[in-house]
CSV table of C-alpha atoms and ligand atoms in Angstrom, one decimal:
chain,number,residue,atom,x,y,z
A,1,UNK,CA,361.8,-53.9,104.2
A,2,UNK,CA,358.3,-54.9,105.1
A,3,UNK,CA,355.5,-56.8,103.5
A,4,UNK,CA,352.5,-54.6,102.7
A,5,UNK,CA,349.0,-55.6,101.5
A,6,UNK,CA,347.0,-52.9,99.8
A,7,UNK,CA,343.2,-53.5,99.6
A,8,UNK,CA,341.6,-52.0,96.5
A,9,UNK,CA,343.0,-51.3,93.0
A,10,UNK,CA,341.5,-47.9,92.2
A,11,UNK,CA,343.9,-45.1,91.3
A,12,UNK,CA,344.8,-44.5,94.9
A,13,UNK,CA,345.7,-48.1,95.6
A,14,UNK,CA,347.7,-48.6,92.4
A,15,UNK,CA,349.7,-45.3,92.9
A,16,UNK,CA,350.4,-46.3,96.5
A,17,UNK,CA,351.7,-49.7,95.3
A,18,UNK,CA,354.1,-47.8,93.1
A,19,UNK,CA,355.5,-45.5,95.7
A,20,UNK,CA,355.8,-48.4,98.3
A,21,UNK,CA,357.4,-50.7,95.7
A,22,UNK,CA,359.9,-48.0,94.8
A,23,UNK,CA,361.0,-47.6,98.3
A,24,UNK,CA,361.7,-51.3,98.6
A,25,UNK,CA,358.7,-52.8,100.2
A,26,UNK,CA,357.2,-56.1,99.1
A,27,UNK,CA,353.7,-55.2,98.0
A,28,UNK,CA,350.6,-57.3,97.2
A,29,UNK,CA,347.6,-55.3,95.9
A,30,UNK,CA,344.3,-57.2,96.2
A,31,UNK,CA,341.4,-56.2,94.0
A,32,UNK,CA,338.0,-57.9,94.0
A,33,UNK,CA,337.2,-57.2,90.3
A,34,UNK,CA,338.9,-58.7,87.2
A,35,UNK,CA,340.3,-55.3,86.2
A,36,UNK,CA,341.8,-52.3,88.1
A,37,UNK,CA,340.1,-48.9,88.4
A,38,UNK,CA,336.6,-50.0,87.6
A,39,UNK,CA,334.8,-48.4,90.6
A,40,UNK,CA,334.9,-44.7,91.6
A,41,UNK,CA,337.9,-44.0,89.5
A,42,UNK,CA,336.0,-45.0,86.4
A,43,UNK,CA,333.0,-42.7,87.4
A,44,UNK,CA,335.2,-39.6,87.9
A,45,UNK,CA,335.0,-36.3,86.0
A,46,UNK,CA,338.9,-36.7,86.0
A,47,UNK,CA,339.4,-33.0,86.7
A,48,UNK,CA,342.4,-31.7,88.6
A,49,UNK,CA,342.9,-28.4,90.3
A,50,UNK,CA,345.1,-26.6,92.8
A,51,UNK,CA,342.5,-23.9,93.5
A,52,UNK,CA,341.5,-24.9,97.0
A,53,UNK,CA,340.6,-23.0,100.2
A,54,UNK,CA,342.5,-25.1,102.8
A,55,UNK,CA,346.3,-24.4,102.8
A,56,UNK,CA,347.0,-28.1,103.3
A,57,UNK,CA,345.1,-28.9,100.1
A,58,UNK,CA,346.6,-26.1,98.1
A,59,UNK,CA,350.1,-27.5,98.8
A,60,UNK,CA,349.0,-31.1,98.3
A,61,UNK,CA,347.3,-30.5,95.0
A,62,UNK,CA,350.2,-28.4,93.7
A,63,UNK,CA,352.4,-31.3,94.3
A,64,UNK,CA,350.0,-33.7,92.5
A,65,UNK,CA,349.5,-31.4,89.5
A,66,UNK,CA,353.3,-30.9,89.1
A,67,UNK,CA,353.6,-34.7,89.1
A,68,UNK,CA,350.9,-35.1,86.5
A,69,UNK,CA,352.6,-32.3,84.4
A,70,UNK,CA,355.8,-34.4,84.4
A,71,UNK,CA,354.1,-37.8,84.4
A,72,UNK,CA,356.3,-39.5,81.8
A,73,UNK,CA,359.6,-38.3,83.3
A,74,UNK,CA,358.6,-38.9,86.9
A,75,UNK,CA,357.7,-42.5,86.1
A,76,UNK,CA,360.2,-42.9,83.4
A,77,UNK,CA,357.5,-43.9,80.9
A,78,UNK,CA,358.4,-42.1,77.6
A,79,UNK,CA,355.4,-41.6,75.4
A,80,UNK,CA,352.8,-42.5,78.1
A,81,UNK,CA,350.1,-40.0,77.5
A,82,UNK,CA,347.7,-39.3,80.3
A,83,UNK,CA,345.8,-36.8,78.1
A,84,UNK,CA,346.4,-33.9,80.5
A,85,UNK,CA,344.3,-30.9,79.2
A,86,UNK,CA,345.5,-27.8,81.0
A,87,UNK,CA,342.5,-25.7,79.9
A,88,UNK,CA,342.0,-24.2,83.4
A,89,UNK,CA,339.4,-24.1,86.0
A,90,UNK,CA,337.0,-21.2,86.3
A,91,UNK,CA,334.8,-20.5,89.3
A,92,UNK,CA,332.1,-17.9,88.5
A,93,UNK,CA,329.6,-16.1,90.8
A,94,UNK,CA,326.6,-13.9,90.1
A,95,UNK,CA,326.2,-12.9,93.7
A,96,UNK,CA,327.4,-9.5,94.9
A,97,UNK,CA,328.1,-11.0,98.4
A,98,UNK,CA,330.4,-13.7,96.9
A,99,UNK,CA,332.6,-11.4,94.9
A,100,UNK,CA,334.6,-10.3,98.0
A,101,UNK,CA,334.8,-13.9,99.1
A,102,UNK,CA,336.3,-15.0,95.8
A,103,UNK,CA,338.8,-12.1,95.9
A,104,UNK,CA,339.8,-13.1,99.4
A,105,UNK,CA,340.2,-16.7,98.4
A,106,UNK,CA,342.6,-15.7,95.6
A,107,UNK,CA,344.6,-13.6,98.1
A,108,UNK,CA,344.8,-16.6,100.4
A,109,UNK,CA,345.9,-18.8,97.5
A,110,UNK,CA,348.6,-16.3,96.6
A,111,UNK,CA,349.8,-16.1,100.2
A,112,UNK,CA,350.2,-19.9,100.1
A,113,UNK,CA,352.3,-20.0,97.0
A,114,UNK,CA,349.6,-20.5,94.4
A,115,UNK,CA,350.4,-17.2,92.7
A,116,UNK,CA,349.0,-18.0,89.2
A,117,UNK,CA,345.3,-17.8,90.2
A,118,UNK,CA,343.6,-14.8,88.6
A,119,UNK,CA,340.7,-12.8,90.0
A,120,UNK,CA,338.5,-11.6,87.1
A,121,UNK,CA,335.5,-9.3,87.3
A,122,UNK,CA,332.9,-7.6,85.1
A,123,UNK,CA,333.8,-6.9,81.5
A,124,UNK,CA,337.2,-8.5,81.7
A,125,UNK,CA,335.7,-11.8,82.9
A,126,UNK,CA,333.1,-11.8,80.1
A,127,UNK,CA,335.6,-10.8,77.4
A,128,UNK,CA,337.9,-13.7,78.4
A,129,UNK,CA,335.0,-16.1,78.6
A,130,UNK,CA,332.4,-14.8,76.2
A,131,UNK,CA,330.1,-17.8,76.6
A,132,UNK,CA,329.2,-16.5,80.2
A,133,UNK,CA,325.9,-14.8,81.0
A,134,UNK,CA,325.7,-11.1,81.6
A,135,UNK,CA,324.9,-11.9,85.3
A,136,UNK,CA,328.4,-13.3,85.8
A,137,UNK,CA,330.0,-10.8,88.1
A,138,UNK,CA,333.4,-12.2,89.1
A,139,UNK,CA,335.4,-15.4,88.8
A,140,UNK,CA,338.7,-17.0,89.7
A,141,UNK,CA,340.8,-18.7,87.0
A,142,UNK,CA,343.9,-20.9,87.0
A,143,UNK,CA,345.2,-21.9,83.6
A,144,UNK,CA,347.3,-24.8,84.8
A,145,UNK,CA,344.3,-26.7,86.3
A,146,UNK,CA,342.4,-29.0,83.9
A,147,UNK,CA,341.6,-32.7,83.4
A,148,UNK,CA,343.2,-35.9,82.3
A,149,UNK,CA,342.6,-39.6,81.8
A,150,UNK,CA,342.5,-41.3,85.3
A,151,UNK,CA,342.6,-44.6,83.5
A,152,UNK,CA,345.8,-43.8,81.7
A,153,UNK,CA,347.3,-42.4,84.9
A,154,UNK,CA,346.4,-45.6,86.7
A,155,UNK,CA,347.9,-47.7,83.9
A,156,UNK,CA,351.1,-45.7,84.1
A,157,UNK,CA,351.4,-46.2,87.9
A,158,UNK,CA,350.8,-50.0,87.4
A,159,UNK,CA,353.5,-50.2,84.7
A,160,UNK,CA,356.0,-48.3,86.7
A,161,UNK,CA,355.2,-50.4,89.9
A,162,UNK,CA,355.9,-53.6,88.0
A,163,UNK,CA,359.7,-52.7,88.0
A,164,UNK,CA,359.6,-53.4,91.7
A,165,UNK,CA,358.4,-56.2,94.0
A,166,UNK,CA,354.7,-55.4,93.5
A,167,UNK,CA,352.0,-58.0,92.7
A,168,UNK,CA,348.6,-57.1,91.5
A,169,UNK,CA,346.2,-59.9,92.5
A,170,UNK,CA,342.8,-59.5,90.8
A,171,UNK,CA,339.5,-61.3,91.5
A,172,UNK,CA,340.5,-61.4,95.2
A,173,UNK,CA,337.9,-60.2,97.6
A,174,UNK,CA,339.1,-59.1,101.0
A,175,UNK,CA,336.5,-60.3,103.5
A,176,UNK,CA,338.1,-59.2,106.8
A,177,UNK,CA,341.1,-57.5,108.2
A,178,UNK,CA,342.9,-59.9,110.6
A,179,UNK,CA,343.6,-58.3,114.0
A,180,UNK,CA,345.5,-59.8,116.9
A,181,UNK,CA,345.2,-57.6,120.0
A,182,UNK,CA,346.4,-54.2,119.0
A,183,UNK,CA,348.1,-55.2,115.8
A,184,UNK,CA,347.1,-56.2,112.3
A,185,UNK,CA,348.4,-59.5,111.0
A,186,UNK,CA,346.9,-59.6,107.5
A,187,UNK,CA,343.6,-60.1,105.7
A,188,UNK,CA,341.1,-62.9,105.1
A,189,UNK,CA,340.3,-63.2,101.4
A,190,UNK,CA,338.2,-65.2,99.0
A,191,UNK,CA,341.5,-67.1,98.2
A,192,UNK,CA,342.5,-67.7,101.9
A,193,UNK,CA,344.4,-65.8,104.6
A,194,UNK,CA,347.3,-63.6,103.7
A,195,UNK,CA,349.8,-62.2,106.3
A,196,UNK,CA,351.6,-58.9,106.2
A,197,UNK,CA,353.4,-56.3,108.4
A,198,UNK,CA,351.1,-53.6,107.1
A,199,UNK,CA,347.6,-53.5,105.6
A,200,UNK,CA,346.6,-50.3,103.7
A,201,UNK,CA,342.9,-49.8,103.0
A,202,UNK,CA,342.3,-48.0,99.7
A,203,UNK,CA,338.9,-49.6,99.0
A,204,UNK,CA,337.1,-46.3,98.1
A,205,UNK,CA,333.5,-46.5,99.4
A,206,UNK,CA,334.2,-49.9,101.0
A,207,UNK,CA,337.0,-48.6,103.2
A,208,UNK,CA,335.0,-47.9,106.4
A,209,UNK,CA,333.2,-51.3,106.2
A,210,UNK,CA,336.6,-53.1,105.9
A,211,UNK,CA,338.0,-51.1,108.9
A,212,UNK,CA,335.0,-52.1,110.9
A,213,UNK,CA,335.9,-55.8,110.5
A,214,UNK,CA,339.0,-54.9,112.7
A,215,UNK,CA,336.7,-53.0,115.1
A,216,UNK,CA,337.9,-49.6,113.8
A,217,UNK,CA,335.3,-46.9,113.1
A,218,UNK,CA,336.2,-44.4,110.4
A,219,UNK,CA,334.2,-41.2,109.8
A,220,UNK,CA,333.6,-41.9,106.1
A,221,UNK,CA,330.3,-41.8,104.2
A,222,UNK,CA,329.7,-42.9,100.6
A,223,UNK,CA,327.5,-40.3,98.7
A,224,UNK,CA,326.0,-40.8,95.3
A,225,UNK,CA,327.3,-38.4,92.6
A,226,UNK,CA,326.3,-38.2,89.0
A,227,UNK,CA,328.2,-37.6,85.8
A,228,UNK,CA,326.5,-36.7,82.5
A,229,UNK,CA,328.5,-37.0,79.3
A,230,UNK,CA,327.4,-35.3,76.0
A,231,UNK,CA,329.0,-37.2,73.2
A,232,UNK,CA,329.1,-34.4,70.6
A,233,UNK,CA,327.5,-31.0,70.1
A,234,UNK,CA,328.6,-28.1,67.8
A,235,UNK,CA,327.6,-25.4,70.3
A,236,UNK,CA,330.0,-26.5,73.0
A,237,UNK,CA,333.1,-24.4,73.1
A,238,UNK,CA,335.9,-27.0,73.1
A,239,UNK,CA,338.5,-24.5,74.3
A,240,UNK,CA,336.7,-23.6,77.5
A,241,UNK,CA,338.0,-24.4,81.0
A,242,UNK,CA,336.2,-26.5,83.6
A,243,UNK,CA,333.5,-23.9,84.5
A,244,UNK,CA,331.9,-24.0,87.9
A,245,UNK,CA,328.9,-22.1,89.0
A,246,UNK,CA,330.3,-21.1,92.4
A,247,UNK,CA,326.9,-20.2,93.8
A,248,UNK,CA,325.3,-23.6,93.1
A,249,UNK,CA,328.2,-26.0,92.3
A,250,UNK,CA,326.8,-27.1,88.9
A,251,UNK,CA,329.8,-27.5,86.6
A,252,UNK,CA,330.8,-28.6,83.1
A,253,UNK,CA,333.9,-29.0,81.0
A,254,UNK,CA,334.6,-29.9,77.4
A,255,UNK,CA,335.2,-33.6,76.6
A,256,UNK,CA,336.4,-34.1,73.0
A,257,UNK,CA,333.7,-32.8,70.7
A,258,UNK,CA,331.2,-32.9,73.6
A,259,UNK,CA,331.2,-32.2,77.4
A,260,UNK,CA,331.0,-33.7,80.8
A,261,UNK,CA,328.7,-32.2,83.4
A,262,UNK,CA,328.2,-32.8,87.2
A,263,UNK,CA,326.7,-31.3,90.3
A,264,UNK,CA,327.3,-32.5,93.8
A,265,UNK,CA,323.7,-32.1,94.9
A,266,UNK,CA,322.8,-32.6,98.6
A,267,UNK,CA,322.1,-36.3,99.1
A,268,UNK,CA,321.9,-38.6,102.1
A,269,UNK,CA,324.8,-41.1,102.4
A,270,UNK,CA,324.2,-44.5,100.7
A,271,UNK,CA,325.6,-47.9,101.5
A,272,UNK,CA,328.7,-48.7,99.5
A,273,UNK,CA,327.9,-50.5,96.2
A,274,UNK,CA,329.6,-51.8,93.1
A,275,UNK,CA,326.8,-50.4,90.9
A,276,UNK,CA,325.0,-47.2,91.6
A,277,UNK,CA,321.7,-46.5,89.8
A,278,UNK,CA,321.6,-42.9,88.5
A,279,UNK,CA,318.5,-40.8,88.8
A,280,UNK,CA,317.1,-40.5,85.3
A,281,UNK,CA,316.0,-36.9,86.1
A,282,UNK,CA,319.6,-35.8,86.7
A,283,UNK,CA,320.3,-34.7,83.1
A,284,UNK,CA,317.4,-32.2,83.2
A,285,UNK,CA,318.5,-30.8,86.5
A,286,UNK,CA,322.2,-30.4,85.6
A,287,UNK,CA,321.4,-28.9,82.2
A,288,UNK,CA,319.2,-26.3,83.9
A,289,UNK,CA,321.9,-25.8,86.5
A,290,UNK,CA,324.7,-25.0,84.0
A,291,UNK,CA,322.4,-22.9,81.8
A,292,UNK,CA,322.1,-20.2,84.6
A,293,UNK,CA,325.6,-18.8,83.9
A,294,UNK,CA,326.3,-20.4,80.6
A,295,UNK,CA,323.2,-19.6,78.4
A,296,UNK,CA,324.4,-21.6,75.4
A,297,UNK,CA,323.5,-24.7,77.3
A,298,UNK,CA,319.8,-23.9,76.7
A,299,UNK,CA,320.4,-24.1,72.9
A,300,UNK,CA,322.4,-27.3,73.4
A,301,UNK,CA,319.6,-28.9,75.6
A,302,UNK,CA,316.9,-28.0,73.0
A,303,UNK,CA,318.8,-29.6,70.1
A,304,UNK,CA,320.4,-32.6,71.9
A,305,UNK,CA,319.7,-36.0,70.4
A,306,UNK,CA,319.1,-38.7,73.1
A,307,UNK,CA,321.8,-40.8,71.4
A,308,UNK,CA,324.4,-38.2,72.6
A,309,UNK,CA,323.5,-38.4,76.3
A,310,UNK,CA,325.3,-40.8,78.6
A,311,UNK,CA,324.4,-40.8,82.3
A,312,UNK,CA,326.2,-42.7,85.1
A,313,UNK,CA,326.9,-42.4,88.8
A,314,UNK,CA,329.4,-43.4,91.4
A,315,UNK,CA,330.1,-42.6,95.1
A,316,UNK,CA,332.2,-39.9,96.7
A,317,UNK,CA,333.7,-41.2,99.9
A,318,UNK,CA,333.3,-38.2,102.1
A,319,UNK,CA,334.9,-37.2,105.4
A,320,UNK,CA,333.5,-34.7,107.9
A,321,UNK,CA,336.0,-31.9,107.0
A,322,UNK,CA,336.1,-32.9,103.3
A,323,UNK,CA,339.8,-33.7,103.5
A,324,UNK,CA,341.2,-37.2,103.0
A,325,UNK,CA,342.2,-39.7,105.7
A,326,UNK,CA,345.8,-40.7,105.0
A,327,UNK,CA,347.9,-42.4,107.6
A,328,UNK,CA,347.9,-45.0,110.4
A,329,UNK,CA,344.9,-45.9,112.4
A,330,UNK,CA,346.1,-44.7,115.8
A,331,UNK,CA,344.9,-47.6,118.0
A,332,UNK,CA,345.9,-50.5,115.7
A,333,UNK,CA,349.5,-51.0,114.7
A,334,UNK,CA,350.0,-51.9,111.1
A,335,UNK,CA,346.6,-50.7,109.8
A,336,UNK,CA,346.8,-47.7,107.4
A,337,UNK,CA,344.1,-45.8,105.4
A,338,UNK,CA,344.1,-43.7,102.3
A,339,UNK,CA,340.5,-42.7,101.5
A,340,UNK,CA,337.8,-40.1,102.1
A,341,UNK,CA,339.0,-37.9,99.3
A,342,UNK,CA,335.6,-36.3,99.2
A,343,UNK,CA,335.5,-36.0,95.4
A,344,UNK,CA,339.2,-35.1,94.9
A,345,UNK,CA,340.9,-38.5,94.7
A,346,UNK,CA,342.1,-38.4,91.1
A,347,UNK,CA,343.7,-35.0,91.6
A,348,UNK,CA,345.2,-36.0,95.0
A,349,UNK,CA,346.6,-39.3,93.9
A,350,UNK,CA,350.4,-38.6,93.3
A,351,UNK,CA,350.7,-36.6,96.6
A,352,UNK,CA,348.5,-39.0,98.6
A,353,UNK,CA,350.4,-42.1,97.4
A,354,UNK,CA,353.8,-40.4,98.1
A,355,UNK,CA,352.6,-39.3,101.5
A,356,UNK,CA,351.4,-42.7,102.6
A,357,UNK,CA,354.6,-44.5,101.5
A,358,UNK,CA,356.7,-41.9,103.4
A,359,UNK,CA,354.6,-42.3,106.5
A,360,UNK,CA,355.1,-46.0,106.4
A,361,UNK,CA,358.9,-45.5,105.8
A,362,UNK,CA,359.1,-42.9,108.6
A,363,UNK,CA,360.5,-40.4,106.0
A,364,UNK,CA,357.5,-38.1,106.9
A,365,UNK,CA,356.7,-37.4,110.5
A,366,UNK,CA,353.3,-38.5,111.7
A,367,UNK,CA,353.0,-35.2,113.7
A,368,UNK,CA,353.2,-33.0,110.6
A,369,UNK,CA,350.7,-35.0,108.6
A,370,UNK,CA,347.7,-32.7,107.8
A,371,UNK,CA,345.5,-35.6,106.9
A,372,UNK,CA,346.0,-37.7,110.1
A,373,UNK,CA,343.1,-39.8,111.3
A,374,UNK,CA,343.1,-38.1,114.7
A,375,UNK,CA,343.1,-34.5,113.5
A,376,UNK,CA,340.6,-32.2,115.4
A,377,UNK,CA,338.6,-31.0,112.3
A,378,UNK,CA,337.2,-34.5,111.9
A,379,UNK,CA,335.1,-33.9,114.9
A,380,UNK,CA,334.9,-30.1,115.2
A,381,UNK,CA,334.3,-29.3,111.5
A,382,UNK,CA,336.3,-26.8,109.4
A,383,UNK,CA,338.7,-27.9,106.7
A,384,UNK,CA,338.0,-27.7,103.0
A,385,UNK,CA,335.0,-25.6,102.0
A,386,UNK,CA,335.1,-26.3,98.2
A,387,UNK,CA,333.3,-29.6,97.8
A,388,UNK,CA,332.4,-30.1,94.2
B,418,LIG,C1,330.7,-38.6,89.6
B,418,LIG,C2,332.1,-38.4,90.2
B,418,LIG,C3,332.9,-37.4,89.8
B,418,LIG,C4,334.2,-37.3,90.3
B,418,LIG,N1,335.0,-36.3,89.8
B,418,LIG,C5,336.2,-36.2,90.3
B,418,LIG,C6,337.1,-35.2,89.7
B,418,LIG,O1,336.8,-34.5,88.8
B,418,LIG,N2,338.4,-35.1,90.2
B,418,LIG,C7,338.8,-35.9,91.2
B,418,LIG,O2,340.0,-35.8,91.6
B,418,LIG,N3,338.0,-36.9,91.8
B,418,LIG,C8,336.7,-37.0,91.3
B,418,LIG,N4,335.9,-37.9,91.8
B,418,LIG,C9,336.4,-38.7,93.0
B,418,LIG,C10,337.4,-39.8,92.5
B,418,LIG,O3,336.8,-40.5,91.5
B,418,LIG,C11,337.7,-40.7,93.7
B,418,LIG,O4,338.2,-39.8,94.8
B,418,LIG,C12,338.8,-41.6,93.4
B,418,LIG,O5,338.5,-42.3,92.2
B,418,LIG,C13,339.0,-42.6,94.5
B,418,LIG,O6,339.8,-43.6,94.1
B,418,LIG,P1,340.1,-44.9,95.0
B,418,LIG,O7,341.2,-45.6,94.4
B,418,LIG,O8,340.2,-44.4,96.4
B,418,LIG,O9,338.7,-45.6,95.0
B,418,LIG,P2,338.0,-46.6,93.9
B,418,LIG,O10,338.3,-46.1,92.6
B,418,LIG,O11,336.6,-46.7,94.4
B,418,LIG,O12,338.8,-48.0,94.1
B,418,LIG,C14,338.5,-48.8,95.2
B,418,LIG,C15,338.8,-50.2,94.7
B,418,LIG,O13,338.7,-51.1,95.8
B,418,LIG,C16,338.1,-52.3,95.4
B,418,LIG,N5,337.6,-53.0,96.5
B,418,LIG,C17,336.6,-52.5,97.4
B,418,LIG,N6,336.3,-53.4,98.3
B,418,LIG,C18,337.2,-54.4,98.2
B,418,LIG,C19,337.5,-55.6,98.9
B,418,LIG,N7,336.7,-56.0,99.9
B,418,LIG,N8,338.4,-56.5,98.4
B,418,LIG,C20,339.2,-56.1,97.3
B,418,LIG,N9,339.0,-55.0,96.6
B,418,LIG,C21,338.0,-54.2,97.0
B,418,LIG,C22,337.1,-51.8,94.4
B,418,LIG,O14,336.7,-52.8,93.5
B,418,LIG,C23,337.8,-50.7,93.7
B,418,LIG,O15,338.5,-51.1,92.6
B,418,LIG,C24,334.6,-38.1,91.3
B,418,LIG,C25,333.8,-39.2,91.8
B,418,LIG,C26,332.5,-39.3,91.2
B,418,LIG,C27,331.7,-40.4,91.7
């Protein structure tokens, strides 16, 4: 079996280390920080769903969610609780023109095996979710979607990986990928050079920059995204699903006695960074955004003490078709990528890590990989339409 270096200890890198270790590889994961999972993984809304519009994503996320549902058994970690709240995901529209589109999307999801998505309209929708505004015309709901603790999931993968030949080397900054002709031979790090048969880049927003050190250009852009957490408020319905305004993208979900809110607003790509300054005006915008179809948010906003408001931001690593890049770099032997999750990396983790390990092992054919780095939609567009 081969020697593999993984660059980056977010949730993707750690889960990939587990799957590679389990199939017998000798794995060293290098992480620049003193702890794992401190960058994008820590900024996430931690929500997981199988309701997608691209058939490849529907299958991929179903695989991931099944894994999360059986996390303890799959990793043989009895009692390891990843806090999986399957309270559902609800997309809601108030636009006549979107109602048919949502109905068609549910039909597509059913055709692709995701048969438990419900299309709800009019009174039925508002009776099931009475906090919605009268303007809410239709929605799609899947009860098994939800959210979990990305931190606990990462810790579970790390614990399970330690049964194998997997080393987690912290405080080690990878400065360069070492290339000799058409092949990768290792990496240059703050602790010296390390050699390997394969190098896997799972460095989140820093992935494209690292690939560039081996003269490889990846179509990945880091984009700032905010998350607002409300510590506690009595008017927030704790039983509610993740609720997304399908027309604008503003969304919220319960979080303990409070809530988490986000909105992937249009923004120019930004350079990769370890600390992202949030826009202090974001809380006002997102509260106004969610209020449109969830009127109780106006009452929350008017009575919200500042001490209950927590704002932060991270970076989505976005690809042109909003699907991840998972697989070998075609022109350079031994260089692999698992990144560009376009805001869906936590939900994709189990399937993405399994896929990359199987591609390295040859257990999965390169030609049937929907997330290959040379797929046409990276230059022609298309792919996943639901970027939230
Ligand atoms: C506001 C926000 C909300 C989100 N909500 C969701 C959601 O609800 N559901 C979902 O599925 N996804 C969500 N995401 C996206 C999700 O967080 C990411 O897709 C996921 O965390 C990516 O994980 P990763 O391991 O690829 O990257 P990261 O977590 O960024 O990990 C990369 C690691 O690489 C390390 N690193 C970088 N450069 C080097 C180097 N040169 N040498 C060594 N180490 C290096 C970093 O320190 C870091 O630990 C959200 C993201 C944001 C910002």
